[in-house]
Amino acid sequence: MERLPTFERVDFAVSPANEDAVRAVDAWPQWPNGRLALIGPSGSGKTHLARAWAAEAGAVIIDATDPHQAPLNLPALRGRTVLVENADRRALGGVVSDEDLFHLLNMAGVDGGSLLLTAQTAPLEWQTIVPDLRSRLNAMTAAVIDEPDDVVLEAVLRRAFADRLIRPADDVYAYLLRRIPRSAPEAVALVALLDEAASEGNRGITRAFVAQVLAFGEDEAFED
């Protein structure tokens, strides 16, 4: 049985890869002009950090790529804390137009309002044909999360195993960290693969079992 993932701040692993971004988010509500862009590659933890902030700040959460997102009621968002996820990909079928984003940026910092945007690329790189939006994006403060390091990847692995109610042997983590790509989504996918293989064979997840599943021979180049 797999547990639904959560975005509790206590589960977010702080490391050199993200500590500057964490400090920037934690500076709320003192963000310049009430705005901050949180930038990082897929699986870097930006959604986790942003959703934890949203819970603390009581923010309205908007996914700019969700075609099922309710149309924005901009007047109702004045003075509110707002999180817009995937702001750089808003043209992919969501309901956040360039004009919407322009108005959200203008409302940030007014009457106690704040705006956090998440994206994979910096606001300077976002495409827009609205000149006034372009100038505001160019001036926006950005906090960057780097590719996951070992601290973050181990936390991802531990959370993914825990979500599946699995307790692997202690040496499994160090073994995996020396071999997996620097990608949180791939780490989660690997846990799913190990869970499936263990369930089929009614096996515990040990280092030897992981090596067998992933075809890492103990006499190969990855040997300790």
Coordinates of C-alpha atoms in Angstrom, one line a residue:
M1 CA 0.0 0.0 0.0
E2 CA 1.4 3.4 -1.1
R3 CA 1.0 6.4 1.1
L4 CA 0.0 9.7 -0.6
P5 CA 2.9 12.1 -0.7
T6 CA 2.9 15.2 1.5
F7 CA 4.7 18.5 1.4
E8 CA 5.5 18.9 5.1
R9 CA 8.3 21.3 5.7
V10 CA 9.8 18.9 8.2
D11 CA 10.4 16.4 5.4
F12 CA 12.3 18.9 3.2
A13 CA 16.0 18.2 3.3
V14 CA 18.2 21.3 3.4
S15 CA 21.6 21.0 1.7
P16 CA 24.1 23.1 -0.1
A17 CA 22.0 22.5 -3.3
N18 CA 19.1 24.4 -1.9
E19 CA 20.0 26.3 1.2
D20 CA 20.1 29.7 -0.5
A21 CA 16.7 29.2 -2.0
V22 CA 15.4 28.1 1.4
R23 CA 16.7 31.3 3.0
A24 CA 15.0 33.3 0.2
V25 CA 11.6 31.6 0.7
D26 CA 11.9 32.0 4.5
A27 CA 12.5 35.7 4.1
W28 CA 8.7 36.1 3.4
P29 CA 6.9 38.4 3.9
Q30 CA 9.9 40.6 3.2
W31 CA 10.3 39.7 -0.4
P32 CA 11.2 42.6 -2.7
N33 CA 7.8 44.0 -4.0
G34 CA 6.2 41.0 -2.4
R35 CA 7.4 38.7 -5.2
L36 CA 9.8 35.7 -5.5
A37 CA 10.5 33.2 -8.3
L38 CA 11.7 29.8 -7.2
I39 CA 13.7 28.2 -10.0
G40 CA 14.9 24.6 -10.3
P41 CA 15.0 21.5 -12.5
S42 CA 12.2 18.9 -12.4
G43 CA 12.4 16.9 -9.2
S44 CA 14.7 19.4 -7.4
G45 CA 12.2 20.0 -4.5
K46 CA 10.8 23.3 -5.5
T47 CA 7.2 22.2 -5.4
H48 CA 7.8 20.6 -1.9
L49 CA 9.3 23.9 -0.7
A50 CA 6.7 26.0 -2.4
R51 CA 3.7 24.0 -1.1
A52 CA 5.2 24.0 2.4
W53 CA 5.4 27.8 2.2
A54 CA 1.8 27.9 0.8
A55 CA 0.5 26.0 3.8
E56 CA 2.3 28.3 6.2
A57 CA 1.2 31.5 4.4
G58 CA -2.4 30.3 3.7
A59 CA -1.7 30.8 0.0
V60 CA -4.1 30.2 -2.9
I61 CA -2.4 27.6 -5.1
I62 CA -2.7 27.9 -8.9
D63 CA -1.1 25.5 -11.4
A64 CA -0.5 27.4 -14.6
T65 CA -0.5 24.2 -16.7
D66 CA -3.7 22.6 -15.3
P67 CA -6.5 22.8 -17.9
H68 CA -8.9 22.0 -15.1
Q69 CA -7.8 24.9 -13.0
A70 CA -10.8 27.2 -12.3
P71 CA -10.6 30.6 -14.1
L72 CA -8.8 33.2 -12.0
N73 CA -10.9 35.7 -10.1
L74 CA -8.3 38.4 -9.9
P75 CA -10.2 40.9 -7.7
A76 CA -10.6 38.1 -5.1
L77 CA -6.8 37.6 -5.1
R78 CA -6.0 41.1 -4.1
G79 CA -4.2 41.2 -0.7
R80 CA -3.9 37.4 -0.7
T81 CA -0.8 35.2 -0.7
V82 CA -0.6 33.3 -4.0
L83 CA 1.5 30.4 -5.4
V84 CA 1.6 29.9 -9.1
E85 CA 3.2 26.6 -10.1
N86 CA 4.9 26.1 -13.5
A87 CA 4.7 29.8 -14.3
D88 CA 7.2 29.4 -17.2
R89 CA 4.9 26.8 -18.9
R90 CA 1.6 28.7 -18.6
A91 CA 1.0 28.3 -22.4
L92 CA 0.6 24.6 -22.1
G93 CA -3.1 24.5 -21.6
G94 CA -3.6 26.2 -18.3
V95 CA -5.7 29.2 -17.4
V96 CA -3.0 31.7 -16.5
S97 CA -2.5 34.2 -19.4
D98 CA 0.2 36.8 -19.7
E99 CA -2.3 39.4 -18.7
D100 CA -3.2 37.3 -15.6
L101 CA 0.4 37.0 -14.6
F102 CA 0.9 40.8 -15.2
H103 CA -2.0 41.6 -12.8
L104 CA -0.8 39.1 -10.2
L105 CA 2.7 40.7 -10.2
N106 CA 1.1 44.1 -9.9
M107 CA -1.0 43.0 -6.9
A108 CA 1.9 41.5 -5.1
G109 CA 3.1 43.7 -2.3
V110 CA -0.2 45.6 -2.2
D111 CA -2.5 45.2 0.9
G112 CA -0.4 42.4 2.3
G113 CA -0.4 40.3 -0.9
S114 CA 2.5 38.1 -1.9
L115 CA 3.3 36.0 -5.0
L116 CA 5.5 33.0 -5.3
L117 CA 6.2 31.5 -8.8
T118 CA 7.8 28.2 -9.4
A119 CA 9.5 27.4 -12.7
Q120 CA 12.3 25.4 -14.4
T121 CA 13.8 28.5 -16.0
A122 CA 14.5 32.0 -14.8
P123 CA 11.9 34.8 -15.4
L124 CA 14.4 36.5 -17.8
E125 CA 14.0 33.5 -20.2
W126 CA 10.2 33.4 -20.2
Q127 CA 8.4 34.2 -23.4
T128 CA 5.8 37.0 -23.5
I129 CA 4.5 39.5 -25.9
V130 CA 3.3 41.9 -23.2
P131 CA 5.9 44.6 -22.8
D132 CA 4.9 45.6 -19.3
L133 CA 5.1 42.0 -18.2
R134 CA 8.5 41.6 -19.7
S135 CA 9.9 44.5 -17.6
R136 CA 8.4 43.1 -14.4
L137 CA 9.8 39.6 -15.1
N138 CA 13.2 41.1 -15.8
A139 CA 13.2 42.9 -12.4
M140 CA 11.9 39.9 -10.4
T141 CA 14.0 38.3 -7.7
A142 CA 14.8 34.6 -8.3
A143 CA 15.9 31.9 -5.9
V144 CA 17.6 28.9 -7.5
I145 CA 17.6 25.3 -6.4
D146 CA 20.4 23.2 -8.0
E147 CA 20.4 19.6 -9.1
P148 CA 19.8 17.3 -6.0
D149 CA 23.0 16.4 -4.1
D150 CA 23.4 13.3 -1.9
V151 CA 21.7 14.8 1.1
V152 CA 18.6 15.6 -1.0
L153 CA 18.6 12.3 -2.9
E154 CA 18.9 10.3 0.3
A155 CA 15.9 12.2 1.7
V156 CA 14.0 11.6 -1.5
L157 CA 14.8 7.9 -1.3
R158 CA 13.8 7.6 2.3
R159 CA 10.5 9.4 1.7
A160 CA 9.7 7.3 -1.3
F161 CA 10.4 4.1 0.6
A162 CA 8.4 5.4 3.6
D163 CA 5.5 6.3 1.3
R164 CA 5.4 2.6 0.3
L165 CA 5.7 1.5 3.9
I166 CA 9.2 -0.1 3.2
R167 CA 12.2 -0.2 5.5
P168 CA 15.2 -1.2 3.5
A169 CA 18.5 -2.3 5.0
D170 CA 20.6 0.7 6.2
D171 CA 23.4 0.1 3.7
V172 CA 21.0 0.3 0.7
Y173 CA 21.1 4.1 0.8
A174 CA 24.8 4.5 0.4
Y175 CA 24.9 1.8 -2.2
L176 CA 22.2 3.5 -4.3
L177 CA 23.6 7.0 -3.9
R178 CA 26.9 5.9 -5.6
R179 CA 24.9 4.6 -8.6
I180 CA 21.7 6.5 -9.4
P181 CA 21.5 9.6 -11.6
R182 CA 21.2 13.0 -9.9
S183 CA 17.5 13.1 -10.4
A184 CA 14.7 12.9 -7.8
P185 CA 12.1 11.6 -10.2
E186 CA 14.5 8.8 -11.2
A187 CA 15.1 8.0 -7.5
V188 CA 11.4 7.7 -6.9
A189 CA 10.9 5.5 -10.0
L190 CA 13.7 3.3 -8.8
V191 CA 12.0 2.8 -5.4
A192 CA 8.8 1.8 -7.3
L193 CA 10.9 -0.7 -9.3
L194 CA 12.4 -2.2 -6.2
D195 CA 9.1 -2.4 -4.5
E196 CA 7.5 -4.2 -7.4
A197 CA 10.4 -6.7 -7.6
A198 CA 10.4 -7.3 -3.9
S199 CA 6.6 -7.9 -3.9
E200 CA 6.9 -10.4 -6.7
G201 CA 9.6 -12.4 -5.0
N202 CA 8.5 -11.8 -1.4
R203 CA 11.9 -10.4 -0.6
G204 CA 13.3 -7.8 1.7
I205 CA 15.1 -4.9 0.2
T206 CA 18.8 -5.5 1.0
R207 CA 21.9 -4.4 -0.8
A208 CA 22.4 -7.8 -2.4
F209 CA 18.8 -7.7 -3.6
V210 CA 19.2 -4.2 -5.0
A211 CA 22.4 -5.3 -6.8
Q212 CA 20.5 -8.2 -8.3
V213 CA 17.6 -6.1 -9.5
L214 CA 19.7 -3.4 -11.0
A215 CA 22.2 -5.9 -12.5
F216 CA 25.1 -4.3 -10.6
G217 CA 27.6 -7.2 -10.3
E218 CA 29.7 -7.1 -7.1
D219 CA 32.8 -7.7 -9.3
E220 CA 32.1 -4.8 -11.7
A221 CA 33.4 -1.3 -11.8
F222 CA 31.1 -0.3 -9.0
E223 CA 32.6 -2.7 -6.6
D224 CA 33.4 -1.2 -3.1

